[in-house]
Coordinates of C-alpha atoms in Angstrom, one line a residue:
Chain A
X7 CA 36.7 2.0 -24.0
X8 CA 32.9 1.6 -24.3
X9 CA 31.3 1.3 -21.1
X10 CA 27.5 1.3 -21.8
X11 CA 26.3 -0.3 -24.8
X12 CA 22.3 -0.2 -25.8
X13 CA 21.1 -1.9 -28.8
X14 CA 17.3 -1.8 -29.6
X15 CA 16.7 -1.9 -26.1
X16 CA 12.6 -1.8 -26.0
X17 CA 11.0 -2.3 -22.6
X18 CA 7.5 -2.3 -21.8
X19 CA 6.7 -2.1 -17.9
X20 CA 4.0 -5.5 -16.9
X21 CA 0.3 -4.6 -17.2
X22 CA 1.3 -1.8 -19.8
X23 CA 0.8 -1.6 -23.7
X24 CA 3.2 0.5 -25.1
X25 CA 6.8 0.2 -24.4
X26 CA 8.2 2.7 -22.5
X27 CA 11.4 2.9 -24.4
X28 CA 11.3 1.7 -27.7
X29 CA 14.8 0.7 -29.8
X30 CA 16.8 2.4 -27.9
X31 CA 20.9 2.5 -29.5
X32 CA 23.3 4.1 -27.1
X33 CA 26.7 4.3 -26.9
X34 CA 29.0 6.1 -24.0
X35 CA 32.2 6.3 -23.4
X36 CA 34.2 6.2 -20.9
X37 CA 34.6 9.5 -19.1
X38 CA 31.7 11.0 -20.4
X39 CA 29.4 13.2 -18.7
X40 CA 25.9 12.8 -20.6
X41 CA 23.0 14.6 -19.6
X42 CA 19.9 13.1 -20.7
X43 CA 16.2 15.3 -20.9
X44 CA 13.2 14.8 -21.8
X45 CA 9.6 15.8 -21.6
X46 CA 8.0 13.9 -18.0
X47 CA 6.9 10.2 -19.5
X48 CA 10.4 9.9 -22.0
X49 CA 11.2 7.3 -20.7
X50 CA 14.3 8.8 -19.4
X51 CA 13.6 6.8 -15.7
X52 CA 13.6 3.6 -17.5
X53 CA 16.7 4.1 -19.5
X54 CA 18.1 4.7 -16.0
X55 CA 17.0 1.6 -14.4
X56 CA 18.2 -0.6 -17.0
X57 CA 21.8 0.6 -16.6
X58 CA 21.9 -0.8 -13.2
X59 CA 19.6 -4.1 -13.6
X60 CA 16.5 -2.5 -11.5
X61 CA 15.0 -3.3 -15.0
X62 CA 14.3 -6.4 -15.9
X63 CA 15.5 -8.0 -12.3
X64 CA 13.2 -5.4 -9.7
X65 CA 10.3 -3.9 -12.1
X66 CA 8.7 -7.1 -14.7
X67 CA 8.1 -6.1 -18.3
X68 CA 9.4 -7.5 -21.4
X69 CA 13.0 -6.9 -22.8
X70 CA 13.6 -7.1 -26.1
X71 CA 17.6 -6.0 -27.1
X72 CA 20.6 -5.8 -25.4
X73 CA 22.3 -3.7 -22.7
X74 CA 25.8 -3.7 -21.9
X75 CA 27.2 -1.8 -18.7
X76 CA 31.0 -2.0 -17.9
X77 CA 31.1 -5.6 -20.3
X78 CA 28.3 -6.8 -18.3
X79 CA 25.1 -7.8 -19.8
X80 CA 22.7 -6.6 -17.7
X81 CA 19.8 -9.5 -18.2
X82 CA 22.9 -12.1 -16.9
X83 CA 23.7 -9.8 -13.9
X84 CA 21.7 -9.5 -10.4
X85 CA 21.3 -6.0 -9.2
X86 CA 23.6 -6.6 -6.3
X87 CA 26.4 -7.6 -8.3
X88 CA 26.3 -4.4 -10.5
X89 CA 25.9 -2.3 -7.9
X90 CA 29.7 -2.3 -7.9
X91 CA 29.7 -1.0 -11.0
X92 CA 26.9 1.3 -11.6
X93 CA 25.9 3.9 -8.7
X94 CA 22.2 4.8 -9.1
X95 CA 21.1 8.0 -7.4
X96 CA 17.0 8.4 -7.0
X97 CA 14.8 11.3 -7.1
X98 CA 13.9 11.5 -3.8
X99 CA 16.6 11.8 -1.1
X100 CA 14.8 11.0 1.7
X101 CA 13.9 7.8 1.0
X102 CA 17.7 6.5 -0.1
X103 CA 19.1 7.5 3.1
X104 CA 18.1 4.7 5.7
X105 CA 20.5 4.8 8.8
X106 CA 20.7 7.6 12.0
X107 CA 23.7 8.7 10.8
X108 CA 25.5 9.7 7.6
X109 CA 28.6 7.6 8.2
X110 CA 26.2 4.4 8.7
X111 CA 24.9 5.0 5.5
X112 CA 27.9 5.7 3.8
X113 CA 28.7 2.5 5.3
X114 CA 25.5 0.6 4.4
X115 CA 26.5 -0.7 0.7
X116 CA 30.4 -1.6 1.7
X117 CA 28.5 -3.7 4.8
X118 CA 26.7 -5.5 2.2
X119 CA 29.5 -6.8 0.6
X120 CA 30.5 -7.9 3.6
X121 CA 34.0 -5.7 3.8
X122 CA 36.4 -6.0 6.6
X123 CA 36.3 -2.4 9.1
X124 CA 39.4 -1.1 8.2
X125 CA 38.8 -1.4 4.3
X126 CA 35.5 0.1 4.9
X127 CA 36.5 2.9 7.2
X128 CA 39.2 4.2 4.3
X129 CA 36.4 4.4 1.7
X130 CA 33.9 5.9 3.7
X131 CA 36.1 8.5 4.2
X132 CA 37.4 9.3 1.3
X133 CA 34.0 9.2 -0.3
X134 CA 32.5 11.6 2.2
X135 CA 35.5 13.7 1.8
X136 CA 34.6 14.1 -2.4
X137 CA 31.3 15.3 -2.0
X138 CA 32.1 17.8 0.8
X139 CA 29.8 15.9 3.8
X140 CA 32.4 14.6 5.9
X141 CA 31.8 17.1 8.6
X142 CA 27.7 15.9 8.7
X143 CA 29.2 12.4 9.9
X144 CA 27.5 11.9 12.7
X145 CA 24.3 13.6 12.0
X146 CA 21.1 12.2 11.4
X147 CA 19.2 12.2 8.2
X148 CA 16.7 13.7 9.7
X149 CA 19.1 17.4 10.7
X150 CA 20.3 17.3 7.0
X151 CA 18.7 19.7 3.8
X152 CA 17.7 18.4 0.7
X153 CA 20.7 19.2 -0.6
X154 CA 22.9 18.0 1.6
X155 CA 21.0 14.6 1.8
X156 CA 21.6 14.8 -2.1
X157 CA 25.8 14.5 -1.4
X158 CA 25.2 12.2 1.1
X159 CA 23.1 9.7 -1.3
X160 CA 25.8 10.2 -3.6
X161 CA 28.4 9.4 -1.3
X162 CA 26.7 6.2 -0.7
X163 CA 27.3 4.8 -3.9
X164 CA 30.8 6.3 -4.4
X165 CA 32.3 4.9 -1.6
X166 CA 31.8 1.3 -3.6
X167 CA 33.8 2.8 -6.5
X168 CA 31.7 2.2 -9.2
X169 CA 32.5 3.0 -12.8
X170 CA 29.4 4.5 -13.7
X171 CA 27.0 7.6 -11.7
X172 CA 23.8 7.4 -12.7
X173 CA 21.6 10.4 -11.2
X174 CA 17.8 10.0 -12.1
X175 CA 16.6 13.9 -11.3
X176 CA 19.0 14.8 -8.2
X177 CA 17.9 17.9 -7.8
X178 CA 14.3 18.2 -8.5
X179 CA 13.5 18.6 -5.0
X180 CA 16.4 21.0 -4.1
X181 CA 16.8 24.6 -4.2
X182 CA 18.6 26.2 -6.9
X183 CA 21.9 26.5 -4.0
X184 CA 21.4 22.9 -3.1
X185 CA 20.8 22.0 -6.7
X186 CA 24.4 23.5 -7.7
X187 CA 26.3 22.0 -5.0
X188 CA 25.0 18.8 -6.0
X189 CA 26.0 19.2 -9.6
X190 CA 29.0 20.8 -9.2
X191 CA 29.8 17.3 -6.9
X192 CA 28.8 15.4 -9.8
X193 CA 31.2 17.6 -11.9
X194 CA 34.2 17.4 -9.6
X195 CA 33.9 13.3 -10.1
X196 CA 33.6 13.5 -13.8
X197 CA 36.9 15.4 -14.0
X198 CA 39.1 14.2 -11.2
X199 CA 38.2 10.9 -11.4
X200 CA 37.2 10.6 -14.4
X201 CA 33.9 8.7 -13.5
X202 CA 31.0 8.5 -16.5
X203 CA 28.1 10.2 -15.4
X204 CA 24.7 9.9 -16.8
X205 CA 22.2 13.0 -15.5
X206 CA 18.6 13.4 -16.0
X207 CA 17.5 16.6 -15.0
X208 CA 15.5 19.0 -16.0
X209 CA 17.1 22.0 -15.0
X210 CA 18.9 22.4 -17.9
X211 CA 20.0 26.3 -17.1
X212 CA 22.2 24.6 -14.4
X213 CA 23.0 21.2 -15.6
X214 CA 24.4 21.7 -19.5
X215 CA 27.0 23.8 -18.5
X216 CA 28.8 20.4 -17.0
X217 CA 27.9 17.9 -19.6
X218 CA 30.1 16.7 -23.0
X219 CA 27.3 15.2 -24.6
X220 CA 23.2 16.0 -24.1
X221 CA 21.2 13.9 -25.4
X222 CA 16.8 14.1 -26.1
X223 CA 14.3 12.0 -25.5
X224 CA 10.6 11.4 -26.6
X225 CA 8.1 9.3 -26.4
X226 CA 10.4 6.5 -25.3
X227 CA 13.1 7.2 -28.3
X228 CA 16.2 9.2 -28.3
X229 CA 15.4 11.8 -31.0
X230 CA 18.4 13.9 -30.8
X231 CA 22.2 13.3 -29.4
X232 CA 25.3 15.1 -29.6
X233 CA 27.1 18.4 -28.4
X234 CA 25.1 20.0 -25.5
X235 CA 25.5 23.2 -27.9
X236 CA 24.4 22.0 -30.9
X237 CA 21.4 19.7 -29.3
X238 CA 20.5 22.8 -27.3
X239 CA 20.2 25.0 -30.1
X240 CA 17.9 22.6 -32.4
X241 CA 14.4 23.3 -33.2
X242 CA 13.6 20.3 -32.7
X243 CA 14.7 20.7 -29.0
X244 CA 12.6 23.3 -28.3
X245 CA 9.0 21.9 -30.5
X246 CA 9.6 19.1 -28.1
X247 CA 9.6 21.3 -25.0
X248 CA 13.0 20.8 -23.5
X249 CA 13.0 23.8 -21.1
X250 CA 16.3 25.3 -23.0
X251 CA 18.4 27.5 -21.1
X252 CA 17.9 31.0 -21.2
X253 CA 21.0 32.2 -23.2
X254 CA 20.4 29.8 -25.6
X255 CA 17.1 31.0 -26.5
X256 CA 19.1 34.6 -26.3
X257 CA 21.4 33.2 -28.8
X258 CA 17.9 32.6 -31.5
X259 CA 16.5 35.1 -31.0
X260 CA 19.5 37.2 -31.9
X261 CA 20.2 34.7 -35.3
X262 CA 16.9 35.5 -36.1
X263 CA 16.9 39.2 -36.6
X264 CA 20.1 38.7 -38.2
X265 CA 22.8 38.1 -36.0
X266 CA 25.0 35.0 -35.5
X267 CA 27.1 34.7 -32.6
X268 CA 30.4 32.5 -33.5
X269 CA 29.3 29.7 -31.0
X270 CA 26.2 28.6 -29.1
X271 CA 26.5 29.8 -25.3
X272 CA 25.7 27.5 -22.2
X273 CA 26.2 30.1 -19.8
X274 CA 25.6 33.7 -19.0
X275 CA 29.5 34.6 -18.9
X276 CA 30.1 32.8 -22.4
X277 CA 27.1 35.1 -23.8
X278 CA 28.6 37.7 -22.4
X279 CA 31.7 37.2 -24.1
X280 CA 30.6 36.8 -27.3
X281 CA 28.5 39.6 -27.1
X282 CA 31.4 42.0 -26.4
X283 CA 33.1 40.1 -29.1
X284 CA 30.6 41.9 -31.6
X285 CA 30.5 44.9 -29.9
X286 CA 34.2 45.5 -30.1
X287 CA 33.8 44.4 -34.5
Chain B
X25 CA -0.2 17.5 28.4
X26 CA -0.9 14.9 25.1
X27 CA 0.2 11.6 24.4
X28 CA 2.8 12.8 22.2
X29 CA 4.5 14.7 25.1
X30 CA 4.7 11.1 27.0
X31 CA 6.2 10.0 23.8
X32 CA 8.9 12.2 24.5
X33 CA 9.7 10.6 27.6
X34 CA 11.3 7.4 25.3
X35 CA 12.6 9.6 22.9
X36 CA 16.9 9.5 22.6
X37 CA 18.6 12.4 22.1
X38 CA 22.4 12.2 21.0
X39 CA 24.5 13.1 24.3
X40 CA 27.8 12.0 25.8
X41 CA 27.6 10.9 29.5
X42 CA 28.9 8.0 31.3
X43 CA 25.6 6.1 30.9
X44 CA 25.2 6.6 27.3
X45 CA 28.4 5.4 26.7
X46 CA 27.5 2.1 28.4
X47 CA 26.8 -0.6 26.5
X48 CA 23.1 -0.9 25.3
X49 CA 23.2 -4.8 26.6
X50 CA 24.8 -3.5 30.5
X51 CA 21.7 -0.6 30.5
X52 CA 19.2 -3.4 29.6
X53 CA 20.7 -5.7 32.3
X54 CA 20.0 -3.1 34.9
X55 CA 16.8 -2.0 33.3
X56 CA 15.7 -5.4 33.2
X57 CA 16.9 -6.4 36.8
X58 CA 15.2 -3.4 38.4
X59 CA 12.2 -3.9 37.4
X60 CA 12.1 -7.8 38.0
X61 CA 13.3 -7.1 41.8
X62 CA 10.3 -4.5 41.6
X63 CA 7.9 -7.5 40.9
X64 CA 9.7 -9.4 43.4
X65 CA 9.1 -7.1 46.2
X66 CA 5.9 -5.7 47.6
X67 CA 7.1 -4.3 50.8
X68 CA 7.2 -0.1 50.7
X69 CA 10.7 0.2 51.8
X70 CA 12.0 -1.7 49.3
X71 CA 10.1 -0.4 46.8
X72 CA 11.6 3.3 47.6
X73 CA 14.8 1.6 47.8
X74 CA 14.9 0.2 44.5
X75 CA 12.8 4.0 42.8
X76 CA 15.2 6.0 44.0
X77 CA 18.4 3.1 43.0
X78 CA 17.6 4.0 39.1
X79 CA 17.3 7.8 40.4
X80 CA 21.3 8.5 40.3
X81 CA 21.6 7.0 36.6
X82 CA 19.1 9.9 35.3
X83 CA 20.8 12.4 36.7
X84 CA 24.3 10.7 35.7
X85 CA 22.5 10.6 32.1
X86 CA 21.2 13.9 32.1
X87 CA 18.2 13.1 31.1
X88 CA 16.4 14.5 33.9
X89 CA 13.9 16.5 32.1
X90 CA 12.5 14.0 29.6
X91 CA 12.3 11.6 32.6
X92 CA 10.6 14.0 34.5
X93 CA 8.1 14.0 31.8
X94 CA 7.4 10.6 31.4
X95 CA 7.1 10.1 35.0
X96 CA 4.2 12.7 34.9
X97 CA 2.7 11.0 31.9
X98 CA 3.0 7.6 34.4
X99 CA 2.2 9.0 37.4
X100 CA -1.9 9.3 36.1
X101 CA -1.7 5.5 35.7
X102 CA 0.0 4.9 38.7
X103 CA -2.5 7.0 40.1
X104 CA -5.3 4.9 38.5
X105 CA -2.8 1.9 40.9
X106 CA -3.1 3.0 43.8
X107 CA -6.6 3.6 43.7
X108 CA -8.3 0.5 42.6
X109 CA -5.8 -1.2 45.0
X110 CA -7.1 1.1 48.4
X111 CA -10.8 0.1 46.8
X112 CA -10.1 -3.3 47.3
X113 CA -8.5 -3.3 50.7
X114 CA -11.2 -1.3 52.1
X115 CA -14.1 -3.1 50.5
X116 CA -12.7 -6.5 50.6
X117 CA -12.5 -7.7 53.6
X118 CA -9.7 -10.3 53.4
X119 CA -7.6 -7.6 52.2
X120 CA -7.3 -5.8 55.1
X121 CA -5.6 -8.5 57.1
X122 CA -2.7 -8.1 54.9
X123 CA -1.0 -5.0 55.2
X124 CA -1.8 -1.2 56.5
X125 CA -4.9 0.4 54.7
X126 CA -2.1 3.2 52.5
X127 CA 0.9 0.7 52.2
X128 CA 0.5 -1.5 49.9
X129 CA -1.3 0.8 47.6
X130 CA 1.3 3.0 47.5
X131 CA 3.7 0.1 47.0
X132 CA 1.9 -0.9 44.0
X133 CA 2.3 2.7 42.5
X134 CA 6.0 3.0 43.1
X135 CA 6.1 -0.8 41.7
X136 CA 4.6 0.3 38.5
X137 CA 6.5 3.6 38.2
X138 CA 10.0 2.3 39.0
X139 CA 9.3 -0.4 36.0
X140 CA 8.6 3.1 33.7
X141 CA 11.7 5.1 34.6
X142 CA 13.9 2.3 34.7
X143 CA 12.7 1.5 31.1
X144 CA 12.6 5.1 30.5
X145 CA 16.0 5.7 31.8
X146 CA 17.3 2.5 29.0
X147 CA 15.4 3.8 26.1
X148 CA 16.8 7.9 27.1
X149 CA 20.3 6.5 26.6
X150 CA 20.7 4.3 24.1
X151 CA 20.8 5.0 20.7
X152 CA 18.4 2.9 18.1
X153 CA 22.2 2.6 16.5
X154 CA 23.8 0.8 19.4
X155 CA 20.2 -1.0 20.2
X156 CA 20.2 -2.5 16.2
X157 CA 24.1 -3.2 16.5
X158 CA 23.3 -5.2 19.8
X159 CA 20.1 -7.4 18.1
X160 CA 22.5 -7.7 14.9
X161 CA 25.2 -9.2 17.1
X162 CA 22.6 -11.7 18.7
X163 CA 19.6 -12.5 16.8
X164 CA 22.2 -13.7 13.8
X165 CA 24.3 -15.9 16.0
X166 CA 20.5 -16.8 17.3
X167 CA 19.2 -17.6 14.2
X168 CA 21.9 -19.5 12.7
X169 CA 21.7 -21.7 16.1
X170 CA 17.8 -22.2 15.3
X171 CA 18.2 -23.1 11.7
X172 CA 20.8 -26.0 13.2
X173 CA 18.0 -27.4 14.9
X174 CA 15.2 -26.4 13.3
X175 CA 15.9 -27.2 9.3
X176 CA 12.8 -26.3 8.1
X177 CA 13.2 -22.6 9.3
X178 CA 15.6 -22.0 6.8
X179 CA 14.8 -19.0 4.6
X180 CA 12.2 -17.9 6.7
X181 CA 14.1 -16.1 9.3
X182 CA 16.3 -12.7 8.3
X183 CA 17.9 -11.5 10.8
X184 CA 19.5 -8.5 9.0
X185 CA 16.3 -8.3 7.4
X186 CA 15.0 -7.4 10.9
X187 CA 17.2 -5.2 12.1
X188 CA 17.3 -3.4 9.2
X189 CA 13.1 -3.3 9.5
X190 CA 14.1 -1.5 13.2
X191 CA 16.6 0.5 12.2
X192 CA 14.5 1.8 9.4
X193 CA 11.2 2.4 11.4
X194 CA 13.1 4.1 14.0
X195 CA 15.0 6.5 10.8
X196 CA 11.3 7.2 9.4
X197 CA 9.4 8.4 12.0
X198 CA 10.6 11.9 12.5
X199 CA 10.1 12.0 8.5
X200 CA 6.5 10.3 8.8
X201 CA 5.6 13.1 11.3
X202 CA 6.7 15.8 9.4
X203 CA 4.6 14.2 6.6
X204 CA 1.3 13.7 9.2
X205 CA 1.5 17.3 9.8
X206 CA 1.5 18.6 6.2
X207 CA -1.3 16.3 5.4
X208 CA -3.1 17.6 8.5
X209 CA -2.6 20.9 7.5
X210 CA -3.2 20.6 4.0
X211 CA -7.0 18.3 4.8
X212 CA -7.9 21.4 7.2
X213 CA -7.3 24.0 4.7
X214 CA -9.8 21.8 2.5
X215 CA -12.0 22.3 5.2
X216 CA -11.7 19.6 7.4
X217 CA -13.0 19.4 10.8
X218 CA -10.8 17.6 13.5
X219 CA -11.7 18.8 16.9
X220 CA -15.5 19.5 16.6
X221 CA -18.2 16.4 16.8
X222 CA -18.5 13.8 18.7
X223 CA -16.2 10.9 19.6
X224 CA -17.1 8.9 16.2
X225 CA -17.4 12.5 13.9
X226 CA -13.8 12.9 15.1
X227 CA -12.2 9.4 14.4
X228 CA -14.0 9.7 10.9
X229 CA -12.1 12.5 10.3
X230 CA -8.8 11.2 10.5
X231 CA -9.9 8.7 7.7
X232 CA -8.7 11.6 5.0
X233 CA -5.7 12.0 7.1
X234 CA -4.7 8.1 7.5
X235 CA -5.3 7.6 3.6
X236 CA -2.9 9.3 2.3
X237 CA 0.3 8.2 5.0
X238 CA -0.5 4.6 4.1
X239 CA -0.5 5.2 0.4
X240 CA 2.8 7.1 1.0
X241 CA 3.9 4.3 2.9
X242 CA 3.1 2.1 0.6
X243 CA 4.9 4.2 -2.0
X244 CA 7.9 5.2 0.1
X245 CA 8.7 1.6 1.0
X246 CA 8.9 0.6 -2.6
X247 CA 11.4 3.4 -3.3
X248 CA 13.2 2.1 -0.3
X249 CA 13.5 -1.5 -1.8
X250 CA 14.2 -0.2 -5.0
X251 CA 17.6 1.8 -3.4
X252 CA 18.4 -1.2 -1.1
X253 CA 18.7 -3.3 -4.3
X254 CA 20.8 -0.7 -5.8
X255 CA 23.3 -0.8 -2.8
X256 CA 23.9 -4.5 -3.1
X257 CA 21.6 -5.4 -0.1
X258 CA 22.1 -9.5 0.3
X259 CA 25.2 -9.1 -1.8
X260 CA 26.9 -11.5 0.8
X261 CA 25.9 -13.9 3.3
X262 CA 27.6 -12.6 6.0
X263 CA 27.2 -8.9 6.3
X264 CA 29.6 -6.9 8.1
X265 CA 29.0 -4.4 10.0
X266 CA 31.1 -0.9 10.8
X267 CA 30.8 -0.9 14.3
X268 CA 30.9 -3.8 16.5
X269 CA 29.8 -3.6 20.0
X270 CA 32.7 -4.3 22.3
X271 CA 32.5 -4.6 26.3
X272 CA 34.2 -2.3 28.1
X273 CA 36.2 -2.4 31.9
X274 CA 33.4 0.3 32.7
X275 CA 30.7 -2.0 31.3
X276 CA 32.3 -5.1 33.2
X277 CA 32.2 -3.4 36.4
X278 CA 28.9 -2.2 36.0
X279 CA 27.5 -5.1 35.0
X280 CA 29.5 -7.1 37.7
X281 CA 28.1 -4.4 40.3
X282 CA 24.6 -5.0 39.2
X283 CA 25.2 -8.9 39.3
X284 CA 25.9 -8.1 42.9
X285 CA 23.6 -6.0 43.8
X286 CA 20.6 -8.3 42.4
X287 CA 21.9 -11.4 44.2
X288 CA 22.0 -9.8 47.3
X289 CA 18.4 -8.5 46.5
X290 CA 17.5 -11.8 45.8
X291 CA 19.2 -13.0 49.0
X292 CA 17.0 -10.9 51.0
X293 CA 13.6 -11.5 49.3
X294 CA 14.4 -14.8 50.4
X295 CA 16.0 -14.9 54.2
X296 CA 15.0 -11.4 55.7
X297 CA 11.8 -10.4 56.9
X298 CA 11.1 -6.4 55.7
X299 CA 8.9 -4.5 58.4
X300 CA 7.0 -2.7 56.0

């Protein structure tokens, strides 16, 4: 089932001359884990904002083309309606937590939906356990590490049982350990709950092994779209300035000296395995 | 001791004590009664009694250290109150006849300390979360009641928004303090001098601190709004709440005792003359 569909999506922020995204055609199936990469200012964040209605309802500007998420036309549905279907996690974990305890924060969205207390309790507990922050439920935001905060932010949107999880550079302010924990949680939600994931990420070294599909954007357009291995090992990816994982770089370097491995590796372990195969031959 | 140290005497810290467990409304009634009585009496004996009345609460709540800090900060003001009263009585002939020279000034200082102490106790043992709940619990029906009578106000007051603003402002205090510290450090590293020169120069020194803070705060409010919208803020008219304040047996007992003590005190004030 197609869960996200964009046709000729173009958006220009008011006061800007050039569109931030231009003629974006995109179709994402349910259960996909889509990684979006691209240089700063290429329109990744703008695309994310279109997915839960922040564009056109929160940010002013001119929107052309159509975007449907879970069958709903984003133009015709408010952000608060779409919140039940699309969970949005932002870059800065600090500014998405408003309450004085983790538990209250996770409850925030459900309180807004007017859910009865018993139902809320169940969902909150489930969401906190799913991202591994149940033990932190009584902590205040300032008592948490960056990685913990970001996982709480995920729990906050997860409690609303969305179909799609959109994460806009969720690890950019985290240390590698915190980043890995956050991405592991996202992978788990994708695999175990079949949740569709759209992840904007700069740390490709960490993120690419979780993705089932990679999209590279440049100048507001989608320039590459496909299997992460093919996308990242392509010449364009490097020329655009994507931070291609080191193993992929090594793969390309080996290719240049005449050694072509049977597959493009995206994790160090895979590279080791491929090299061992070659050595045996 | 700096100003921030005194504020420490108002900052809530999580703890479990009989006082912490009391309903915030009961605690507020308690603090309010004490303060009202402190204003109603000017006799030293009565004020000593009122001041000592709130000490057990401090001890039970286990907040004696923060409370002492607050008192230390307040004692400076209390001293000024004492001094002004003392000077007035001495140099203003009409006053001297009112009471013995030292007693009234001490009473007045004690009155101030009782009020500060009672509210310090309230803030030290009441979590802002509970405060927000109490606010929401009463502000929402009150707004409804108000709008029924003054239909013009419809849409002008958003009780949930007000409660959110209150909770969020408490929640972001530590974040802003951290931010301020790093801005001060950054500006100092660039040669900004904050503790040299005359008063005017010092005040001017804070401009490069305030500008980034204001800009950050504006940006934060934008991001907060975005995140709130994304989590369905305002989706239904009647927001529900994860927790609800419920008056328990203990709350009822404390409330009854407070009312009783208050009634007795009022009776004493009206009909029994106090010697000092």
